[in-house]
Amino acid sequence: MAHAYEHPHPAVTTDVVIFTLAADSLKVLLVRRAHLPFQNQWALPGGFVEIGEDLEVCALRELEEETGVTGVFLEQLYTFGAPRRDPRERVITVAYYALVPMDRLHLRAAGDAREVAWFRCDALPELAFDHADIVRMAQQRLCAKLQYSTLALQFMPDRFTLGELQRVYEIILGEPQDKRNFRKRMLAYDCIEDTGTERRNGNHRPARLYTVKSPGEVRIIR
Amino acid sequence: MAHAYEHPHPAVTTDVVIFTLAADSLKVLLVRRAHLPFQNQWALPGGFVEIGEDLEVCALRELEEETGVTGVFLEQLYTFGAPRRDPRERVITVAYYALVPMDRLHLRAAGDAREVAWFRCDALPELAFDHADIVRMAQQRLCAKLQYSTLALQFMPDRFTLGELQRVYEIILGEPQDKRNFRKRMLAYDCIEDTGTERRNGNHRPARLYTVKSPGEVRIIR
DNA sequence: GCAAAAGTGTTCTAGGTACACCCATGT
DNA sequence: ACATGGGTGTACCTAGAACACTTTTGC
């Protein structure tokens, strides 16, 4: 049954590049490997696809196991299958990336022995396998997609200020945005809504709070 | 060795959506299946990934076996892995798409019993497995990428006229292009070059022949 | 001379960019 | 009163869209 076709069967995994924003920087979730190969090195969360398990379901499972979140943005990135990317046997990995809003994290207690941590994208440790390539491609995709879609809204909490949203763009793109043009553009997309409420934050004028009109949707713009 | 990890191993294939342009329409190459499942139905060319064979190499092999061409555009499309997409066992397929210039075809003689044919994209027969989904996604990608890259040049023969290039866009996008704006834009990209020669074709003025400056390259524009 | 595709410029419009000052609050 | 981030409008510029006539050939 498992070998109904007369052909070699490689192992297949999914790996997930889980992004979030914290402390004014873009972060990726990594886990420290407990076993060989690459023992003790940092790697992307991921695991083997079960027979009968859909690829995206597998990635969602990894995502929830590591961050406790469900219902967030997840998209297939690319499939990496170089013959010797895993030193043990042939392993093909279907890579996904996910965007977790800053406020929805419930990181698993590191009770299951493995170490789990967020790393700044601009200061990653050495990674196992070809995971550095995977993260690089995910970050490229994120940058690109930010500029022709409303993807950035997937990082926002339920209510947020335009200043916070602008900071998200600035952190990911790595360049400052003009405040007036930014606000004009965002409001023109008609994707966010003034809640009528405000937030007081420091020694300055309170900021209006906005919400995303249809939270699930990522619209293509331009 | 083949089961160094204690996990189920699905079968993995690559399938290739091979596009070309002929008779003023966009065509896809299909093969008629000789065996079960889906015996006698049309399907994408594809096959099992060998242990030790890179995914893209596997796709290139399929492409060459079916069309005899090498050195043409090939790009990973998406990985399809729904649990029951193959009725026999779990098969995950990494789908690619390829663009073959109209003049570079050397279709294999159908001597190997299997039937091979080009079909208009707008008149496909019923396809095996989830191949209809794969073709649909490939066609979407092609349309999208035409508009923000120089991908269309991959369809052109060594020398071609601007009228022919315009027809390529019109066929794939399914809408007429303004002649003057089209020419202005193409020349502004600075990707094609006037050869100084002309071609006489019918009862009308001869057309200038152009070549692609760097044939391999696909540039992102806008 | 007529049919058929090749070739060619200008005007208009919309979206993007650049840019500087007042406002509400906490200390 | 002052420091801090929030909030607002106009002028400019550039890229894309709309649009019609002349040229060269074969018959």
Coordinates of C-alpha atoms (C1' of nucleotides) in Angstrom, one line a residue:
Chain A
M1 CA 0.0 0.0 0.0
A2 CA 2.7 2.5 1.0
H3 CA 4.5 1.5 -2.2
A4 CA 1.8 1.1 -4.7
Y5 CA 4.0 2.8 -7.3
E6 CA 7.3 1.3 -8.1
H7 CA 9.4 4.3 -7.3
P8 CA 11.6 5.7 -4.6
H9 CA 9.8 7.6 -1.9
P10 CA 11.7 10.6 -0.3
A11 CA 10.8 12.0 3.1
V12 CA 8.6 15.2 2.9
T13 CA 8.4 17.9 5.6
T14 CA 6.9 21.3 6.0
D15 CA 8.9 24.1 7.5
V16 CA 7.4 27.4 8.5
V17 CA 9.0 30.8 8.7
I18 CA 6.9 32.5 11.4
F19 CA 7.2 36.3 11.4
T20 CA 6.1 38.7 14.0
L21 CA 7.0 42.3 15.0
A22 CA 8.3 43.1 18.4
A23 CA 10.5 45.7 19.9
D24 CA 10.6 47.7 16.6
S25 CA 12.0 44.8 14.6
L26 CA 11.0 41.9 12.4
K27 CA 11.4 38.6 14.2
V28 CA 11.5 35.0 13.1
L29 CA 10.8 32.0 15.4
L30 CA 13.5 29.4 15.6
V31 CA 13.9 26.2 17.6
R32 CA 17.1 24.6 18.8
R33 CA 17.5 21.1 17.5
A34 CA 17.6 18.4 20.1
H35 CA 18.9 15.7 17.9
L36 CA 21.3 15.0 15.0
P37 CA 21.9 16.1 12.4
F38 CA 22.7 19.8 13.3
Q39 CA 22.2 19.0 17.0
N40 CA 22.0 22.2 19.1
Q41 CA 21.8 24.4 16.0
W42 CA 18.9 26.7 15.4
A43 CA 16.3 25.7 12.7
L44 CA 12.9 26.6 11.4
P45 CA 10.0 24.8 13.1
G46 CA 8.9 22.0 10.9
G47 CA 8.1 18.3 10.7
F48 CA 7.2 15.4 8.6
V49 CA 4.0 15.3 6.7
E50 CA 1.8 12.5 7.8
I51 CA 0.2 10.2 5.3
G52 CA -3.3 11.5 4.9
E53 CA -2.4 15.0 6.1
D54 CA -2.7 18.0 3.8
L55 CA 0.4 20.1 3.4
E56 CA -1.1 23.3 4.6
V57 CA -2.7 21.4 7.6
C58 CA 0.8 20.2 8.5
A59 CA 2.2 23.7 8.4
L60 CA -0.7 25.0 10.5
R61 CA 0.0 22.3 13.0
E62 CA 3.6 23.4 13.3
L63 CA 2.5 27.0 13.6
E64 CA 0.0 26.2 16.4
E65 CA 2.4 23.9 18.3
E66 CA 5.0 26.6 18.4
T67 CA 3.0 29.8 18.9
G68 CA -0.4 28.7 20.0
V69 CA -2.0 30.9 17.4
T70 CA -4.6 29.8 14.8
G71 CA -6.5 31.7 12.1
V72 CA -3.5 33.8 11.0
F73 CA -2.1 34.4 7.6
L74 CA -0.2 31.3 6.1
E75 CA 1.0 31.0 2.5
Q76 CA 3.1 28.5 0.7
L77 CA 6.5 29.9 -0.1
Y78 CA 8.5 27.4 -2.2
T79 CA 9.6 23.8 -2.2
F80 CA 13.2 23.0 -1.5
G81 CA 14.4 19.7 -2.7
A82 CA 18.2 19.7 -3.4
P83 CA 19.3 16.1 -3.1
R84 CA 21.8 16.6 -0.3
R85 CA 20.1 19.3 1.8
D86 CA 19.7 16.7 4.6
P87 CA 22.7 14.6 5.2
R88 CA 20.8 11.5 6.3
E89 CA 18.4 10.8 3.4
R90 CA 16.5 12.6 0.7
V91 CA 14.2 15.1 2.3
I92 CA 12.0 17.5 0.3
T93 CA 10.5 20.4 2.3
V94 CA 7.5 22.5 1.4
A95 CA 8.2 25.9 3.0
Y96 CA 5.4 28.2 4.2
Y97 CA 5.5 31.5 5.9
A98 CA 3.1 32.9 8.5
L99 CA 2.4 36.3 9.9
V100 CA 1.5 36.5 13.6
P101 CA 0.0 39.7 15.0
M102 CA 2.1 41.2 17.7
D103 CA -0.5 40.7 20.4
R104 CA -1.7 37.2 19.7
L105 CA 1.3 35.2 20.9
H106 CA 1.0 32.5 23.4
L107 CA 4.4 30.9 23.0
R108 CA 4.5 27.4 24.4
A109 CA 6.3 27.1 27.6
A110 CA 9.6 25.6 26.8
G111 CA 8.6 22.6 29.0
D112 CA 9.1 20.2 26.1
A113 CA 12.9 20.5 26.6
R114 CA 13.4 22.2 23.2
E115 CA 14.5 25.8 23.3
V116 CA 12.4 28.2 21.3
A117 CA 13.2 31.8 20.6
W118 CA 12.5 34.8 18.4
F119 CA 15.4 36.3 16.5
R120 CA 15.7 39.6 14.8
C121 CA 15.8 38.9 11.0
D122 CA 18.9 41.1 10.7
A123 CA 20.8 39.1 13.3
L124 CA 20.1 35.4 12.8
P125 CA 22.4 32.7 14.1
E126 CA 23.8 30.0 11.8
L127 CA 20.9 27.8 10.7
A128 CA 20.6 24.1 10.1
F129 CA 20.1 22.6 6.6
D130 CA 19.3 25.3 4.0
H131 CA 17.1 27.1 6.4
A132 CA 19.0 30.4 5.9
D133 CA 18.0 30.3 2.2
I134 CA 14.4 29.7 3.2
V135 CA 14.3 32.6 5.6
R136 CA 15.9 34.8 3.0
M137 CA 13.3 34.0 0.4
A138 CA 10.5 34.4 2.9
Q139 CA 11.8 37.9 3.8
Q140 CA 12.0 38.8 0.1
R141 CA 8.5 37.7 -0.5
L142 CA 7.3 39.7 2.5
C143 CA 8.9 42.9 1.3
A144 CA 7.6 42.4 -2.2
K145 CA 4.1 41.6 -1.1
L146 CA 3.9 44.5 1.3
Q147 CA 4.2 46.8 -1.7
Y148 CA 1.4 45.4 -3.8
S149 CA -1.1 44.1 -1.2
T150 CA -2.6 44.8 2.2
L151 CA -0.5 42.0 3.8
A152 CA 0.9 44.3 6.5
L153 CA -2.5 44.5 8.1
Q154 CA -2.0 40.8 9.1
F155 CA 0.5 42.0 11.7
M156 CA -1.8 44.4 13.4
P157 CA -3.8 43.9 16.6
D158 CA -7.5 44.4 16.7
R159 CA -7.1 48.2 17.2
F160 CA -4.1 50.1 16.2
T161 CA -3.0 53.6 15.3
L162 CA -1.8 54.8 11.9
G163 CA 1.6 55.5 13.5
E164 CA 1.9 51.9 14.5
L165 CA 1.0 50.7 11.0
Q166 CA 3.5 53.1 9.5
R167 CA 6.2 51.7 11.7
V168 CA 5.4 48.2 10.5
Y169 CA 6.1 49.3 6.9
E170 CA 9.2 51.1 7.9
I171 CA 10.6 48.1 9.9
I172 CA 10.0 45.6 7.1
L173 CA 11.0 47.7 4.2
G174 CA 13.9 49.2 6.1
E175 CA 13.2 52.8 4.9
P176 CA 11.2 55.7 6.3
Q177 CA 7.8 56.5 4.9
D178 CA 6.4 60.0 4.4
K179 CA 3.7 60.4 7.1
R180 CA 1.1 62.3 5.0
N181 CA 1.4 60.3 1.9
F182 CA 1.3 57.1 3.9
R183 CA -1.9 58.0 5.6
K184 CA -3.5 59.2 2.4
R185 CA -2.7 55.9 0.7
M186 CA -3.8 53.7 3.5
L187 CA -7.1 55.4 3.8
A188 CA -7.6 55.4 0.0
Y189 CA -7.4 51.6 0.0
D190 CA -10.5 51.7 2.1
C191 CA -9.4 48.6 4.2
I192 CA -9.3 50.2 7.6
E193 CA -11.9 52.0 9.6
D194 CA -11.8 54.7 12.2
T195 CA -13.3 53.2 15.5
G196 CA -14.0 56.7 16.8
T197 CA -12.0 55.9 19.9
E198 CA -8.5 57.1 20.9
R199 CA -5.5 55.9 22.8
R200 CA -3.5 58.0 25.1
N201 CA 0.1 56.8 25.2
G202 CA 2.6 59.4 26.4
N203 CA 3.2 63.1 26.7
H204 CA 1.4 63.9 23.5
R205 CA -1.8 64.0 21.6
P206 CA -3.9 60.8 21.7
A207 CA -4.0 58.8 18.5
R208 CA -7.1 57.6 16.7
L209 CA -7.7 53.8 16.8
Y210 CA -8.5 52.0 13.6
T211 CA -9.6 48.4 12.8
V212 CA -9.2 46.2 9.8
K213 CA -12.5 46.0 7.9
S214 CA -12.2 42.4 6.7
P215 CA -9.5 40.9 8.9
G216 CA -9.0 37.7 6.9
E217 CA -8.7 39.2 3.5
V218 CA -5.4 40.3 1.8
R219 CA -6.2 42.5 -1.1
I220 CA -3.9 43.1 -4.1
I221 CA -3.5 46.8 -4.8
R222 CA -2.1 48.9 -7.7
Chain B
M1 CA 18.9 4.0 4.3
A2 CA 15.7 4.8 2.4
H3 CA 14.0 5.0 5.8
A4 CA 16.6 6.6 8.0
Y5 CA 13.9 8.7 9.6
E6 CA 10.9 7.0 11.3
H7 CA 8.2 8.6 9.2
P8 CA 5.9 7.8 6.4
H9 CA 7.3 8.5 3.0
P10 CA 4.9 9.7 0.3
A11 CA 5.6 9.5 -3.4
V12 CA 6.8 12.8 -5.0
T13 CA 6.4 13.8 -8.6
T14 CA 7.0 16.9 -10.7
D15 CA 4.4 17.9 -13.3
V16 CA 5.2 20.6 -15.9
V17 CA 2.7 22.9 -17.6
I18 CA 4.4 23.5 -20.9
F19 CA 3.1 26.6 -22.7
T20 CA 3.7 27.6 -26.3
L21 CA 2.0 29.9 -28.8
A22 CA 0.7 28.6 -32.1
A23 CA -2.0 29.5 -34.5
D24 CA -2.8 32.6 -32.6
S25 CA -3.6 30.8 -29.4
L26 CA -2.0 29.8 -26.1
K27 CA -1.4 26.1 -26.0
V28 CA -0.5 23.5 -23.3
L29 CA 1.1 20.2 -23.9
L30 CA -0.8 17.1 -22.6
V31 CA -0.2 13.4 -22.7
R32 CA -2.8 10.7 -22.8
R33 CA -2.3 8.3 -19.9
A34 CA -1.5 4.7 -20.9
H35 CA -2.2 3.2 -17.5
L36 CA -4.5 3.3 -14.5
P37 CA -5.5 5.5 -12.7
F38 CA -7.2 7.8 -15.2
Q39 CA -6.3 5.5 -18.1
N40 CA -6.8 7.2 -21.5
Q41 CA -7.4 10.6 -19.9
W42 CA -5.3 13.6 -20.7
A43 CA -2.8 14.7 -18.1
L44 CA 0.3 17.0 -17.7
P45 CA 3.6 15.5 -18.5
G46 CA 5.3 14.5 -15.2
G47 CA 6.9 11.8 -13.3
F48 CA 8.5 10.6 -10.2
V49 CA 11.5 12.3 -8.6
E50 CA 14.5 10.0 -8.4
I51 CA 16.4 9.7 -5.2
G52 CA 19.4 11.9 -5.8
E53 CA 17.7 14.0 -8.5
D54 CA 17.0 17.7 -8.0
L55 CA 13.4 18.8 -8.4
E56 CA 14.2 21.2 -11.1
V57 CA 16.4 18.7 -12.9
C58 CA 13.4 16.3 -12.8
A59 CA 11.1 18.9 -14.3
L60 CA 13.7 19.7 -17.0
R61 CA 13.9 16.0 -17.9
E62 CA 10.2 15.8 -18.4
L63 CA 10.3 19.0 -20.5
E64 CA 13.0 17.6 -22.7
E65 CA 11.5 14.2 -23.1
E66 CA 8.2 15.7 -24.3
T67 CA 9.3 18.6 -26.4
G68 CA 13.0 18.0 -27.1
V69 CA 13.8 21.5 -26.0
T70 CA 16.5 22.6 -23.5
G71 CA 17.5 26.0 -22.2
V72 CA 14.1 27.5 -22.0
F73 CA 12.3 29.3 -19.2
L74 CA 11.2 27.0 -16.3
E75 CA 9.9 28.1 -12.9
Q76 CA 8.5 26.4 -9.9
L77 CA 4.7 27.1 -9.7
Y78 CA 3.3 25.5 -6.5
T79 CA 3.3 22.2 -4.7
F80 CA 0.0 20.3 -4.6
G81 CA -0.4 17.8 -1.9
A82 CA -4.0 17.1 -1.0
P83 CA -4.2 13.7 0.6
R84 CA -6.4 12.0 -2.0
R85 CA -5.4 13.7 -5.2
D86 CA -4.1 10.4 -6.4
P87 CA -6.5 7.5 -5.7
R88 CA -3.7 4.9 -5.2
E89 CA -1.4 6.3 -2.6
R90 CA -0.2 9.7 -1.3
V91 CA 1.5 11.6 -4.1
I92 CA 2.8 15.1 -3.6
T93 CA 3.6 16.9 -6.8
V94 CA 5.8 19.9 -7.3
A95 CA 4.4 21.7 -10.3
Y96 CA 6.5 23.8 -12.7
Y97 CA 5.7 25.8 -15.8
A98 CA 7.8 26.3 -18.9
L99 CA 7.6 28.6 -21.9
V100 CA 8.7 27.2 -25.2
P101 CA 9.4 29.6 -28.1
M102 CA 7.1 28.9 -31.1
D103 CA 10.0 27.9 -33.4
R104 CA 12.0 25.6 -31.1
L105 CA 9.7 22.6 -30.9
H106 CA 10.9 19.2 -31.9
L107 CA 8.0 17.1 -30.5
R108 CA 9.0 13.5 -30.0
A109 CA 7.6 11.2 -32.5
A110 CA 4.7 9.5 -30.8
G111 CA 6.6 6.3 -31.4
D112 CA 6.5 5.4 -27.7
A113 CA 2.8 4.5 -27.9
R114 CA 1.7 7.4 -25.8
E115 CA -0.3 10.1 -27.5
V116 CA 1.0 13.6 -27.0
A117 CA -0.8 16.8 -28.2
W118 CA -1.1 20.5 -27.8
F119 CA -4.4 21.9 -26.6
R120 CA -5.7 25.4 -26.7
C121 CA -5.9 26.7 -23.1
D122 CA -9.4 27.8 -23.6
A123 CA -10.6 24.4 -24.8
L124 CA -9.0 21.8 -22.5
P125 CA -10.3 18.3 -22.3
E126 CA -11.1 16.8 -18.9
L127 CA -7.9 16.2 -17.1
A128 CA -6.6 13.5 -14.7
F129 CA -6.0 14.1 -11.0
D130 CA -6.1 17.8 -10.0
H131 CA -4.3 18.8 -13.2
A132 CA -7.0 21.2 -14.2
D133 CA -6.2 23.2 -11.0
I134 CA -2.5 23.2 -11.8
V135 CA -3.1 24.5 -15.4
R136 CA -5.4 27.2 -14.1
M137 CA -2.9 28.4 -11.6
A138 CA -0.1 28.3 -14.2
Q139 CA -2.2 30.4 -16.6
Q140 CA -2.9 32.9 -13.8
R141 CA 0.8 33.2 -13.0
L142 CA 1.6 33.7 -16.7
C143 CA -0.9 36.5 -17.0
A144 CA 0.3 38.2 -13.9
K145 CA 3.9 37.9 -14.7
L146 CA 3.5 39.2 -18.2
Q147 CA 2.4 42.5 -16.7
Y148 CA 5.4 43.1 -14.4
S149 CA 8.2 41.4 -16.2
T150 CA 9.7 40.7 -19.6
L151 CA 8.5 37.1 -19.5
A152 CA 6.8 37.3 -22.9
L153 CA 10.1 37.5 -24.7
Q154 CA 10.6 33.9 -23.7
F155 CA 8.0 32.9 -26.3
M156 CA 9.8 34.8 -29.2
P157 CA 12.0 33.2 -31.9
D158 CA 15.4 34.6 -32.5
R159 CA 14.1 37.4 -34.7
F160 CA 10.6 38.7 -34.5
T161 CA 8.5 41.8 -35.3
L162 CA 6.9 44.1 -32.8
G163 CA 3.5 43.1 -34.3
E164 CA 4.2 39.5 -33.4
L165 CA 5.3 40.5 -29.9
Q166 CA 2.1 42.5 -29.5
R167 CA 0.0 39.5 -30.6
V168 CA 1.7 37.4 -27.9
Y169 CA 0.5 39.9 -25.2
E170 CA -3.0 40.1 -26.7
I171 CA -3.4 36.3 -26.9
I172 CA -2.3 35.7 -23.3
L173 CA -4.0 38.6 -21.7
G174 CA -7.1 38.2 -23.9
E175 CA -7.4 41.9 -24.6
P176 CA -6.2 44.2 -27.4
Q177 CA -3.2 46.5 -26.8
D178 CA -2.8 50.0 -28.2
K179 CA -0.2 49.8 -30.9
R180 CA 1.7 53.0 -30.2
N181 CA 1.7 52.7 -26.4
F182 CA 2.8 49.1 -26.7
R183 CA 5.8 49.9 -28.9
K184 CA 6.8 52.9 -26.8
R185 CA 6.7 50.7 -23.7
M186 CA 8.6 47.8 -25.1
L187 CA 11.4 49.9 -26.5
A188 CA 11.6 51.9 -23.3
Y189 CA 12.4 48.6 -21.4
D190 CA 15.5 48.5 -23.5
C191 CA 15.4 44.7 -23.7
I192 CA 15.1 44.2 -27.5
E193 CA 17.2 45.5 -30.3
D194 CA 16.6 46.4 -33.9
T195 CA 18.5 44.1 -36.2
G196 CA 18.4 46.5 -39.1
T197 CA 16.8 43.8 -41.2
E198 CA 13.2 43.5 -42.4
R199 CA 10.8 40.8 -43.2
R200 CA 8.3 40.8 -46.1
N201 CA 5.2 38.9 -45.3
G202 CA 2.2 39.8 -47.4
N203 CA 0.7 42.6 -49.3
H204 CA 1.9 45.3 -47.1
R205 CA 4.9 47.2 -45.8
P206 CA 7.8 45.0 -44.5
A207 CA 8.3 44.9 -40.7
R208 CA 11.5 45.5 -38.8
L209 CA 13.0 42.5 -37.1
Y210 CA 14.1 42.6 -33.5
T211 CA 16.1 40.3 -31.2
V212 CA 16.2 39.9 -27.4
K213 CA 19.3 41.5 -26.0
S214 CA 19.9 39.0 -23.2
P215 CA 17.8 36.0 -24.1
G216 CA 18.0 34.1 -20.8
E217 CA 17.1 37.0 -18.5
V218 CA 13.6 37.8 -17.3
R219 CA 13.6 41.3 -15.9
I220 CA 11.1 42.7 -13.4
I221 CA 9.6 46.0 -14.5
R222 CA 7.5 48.7 -12.9
Chain C
dG1 C1' -5.4 52.1 -57.0
dC2 C1' -6.7 49.4 -53.3
dA3 C1' -6.2 46.4 -49.4
dA4 C1' -3.4 45.3 -45.4
dA5 C1' -0.2 45.7 -41.9
dA6 C1' 3.8 48.9 -40.4
dG7 C1' 5.2 52.8 -38.4
dT8 C1' 4.9 57.3 -35.8
dG9 C1' 3.7 62.0 -31.5
dT10 C1' 1.0 64.7 -28.7
dT11 C1' -2.4 65.6 -25.2
dC12 C1' -4.6 64.3 -21.1
dT13 C1' -5.1 62.2 -16.7
dA14 C1' -4.2 60.0 -12.4
dG15 C1' -1.3 58.5 -9.0
dG16 C1' 3.0 59.2 -6.5
dT17 C1' 6.3 62.2 -4.4
dA18 C1' 8.0 66.2 -1.9
dC19 C1' 7.3 69.2 1.7
dA20 C1' 6.1 72.4 6.8
dC21 C1' 3.1 73.6 10.3
dC22 C1' -0.4 73.4 14.1
dC23 C1' -2.6 70.1 17.8
dA24 C1' -3.4 67.7 22.2
dT25 C1' -1.3 65.8 25.9
dG26 C1' 2.0 64.7 30.3
dT27 C1' 5.5 66.4 33.0
Chain D
dA1 C1' 6.4 76.2 28.8
dC2 C1' 8.3 72.5 26.6
dA3 C1' 8.9 68.0 24.7
dT4 C1' 6.6 64.4 22.1
dG5 C1' 4.2 62.1 18.6
dG6 C1' -0.6 63.0 16.1
dG7 C1' -2.8 65.1 12.5
dT8 C1' -3.5 67.8 8.0
dG9 C1' -3.2 70.0 2.3
dT10 C1' -1.0 71.7 -1.9
dA11 C1' 2.1 71.9 -5.8
dC12 C1' 4.8 69.1 -8.8
dC13 C1' 6.2 65.4 -11.7
dT14 C1' 6.0 61.2 -14.2
dA15 C1' 4.1 57.2 -16.2
dG16 C1' 0.2 55.3 -18.5
dA17 C1' -4.1 56.0 -21.5
dA18 C1' -6.4 57.8 -25.4
dC19 C1' -6.2 58.8 -30.0
dA20 C1' -5.5 59.2 -36.3
dC21 C1' -2.9 59.5 -40.1
dT22 C1' 1.0 58.3 -43.4
dT23 C1' 4.1 54.5 -45.4
dT24 C1' 5.3 50.5 -48.0
dT25 C1' 4.3 46.6 -50.1
dG26 C1' 1.5 42.7 -53.2
dC27 C1' -2.0 42.0 -56.1

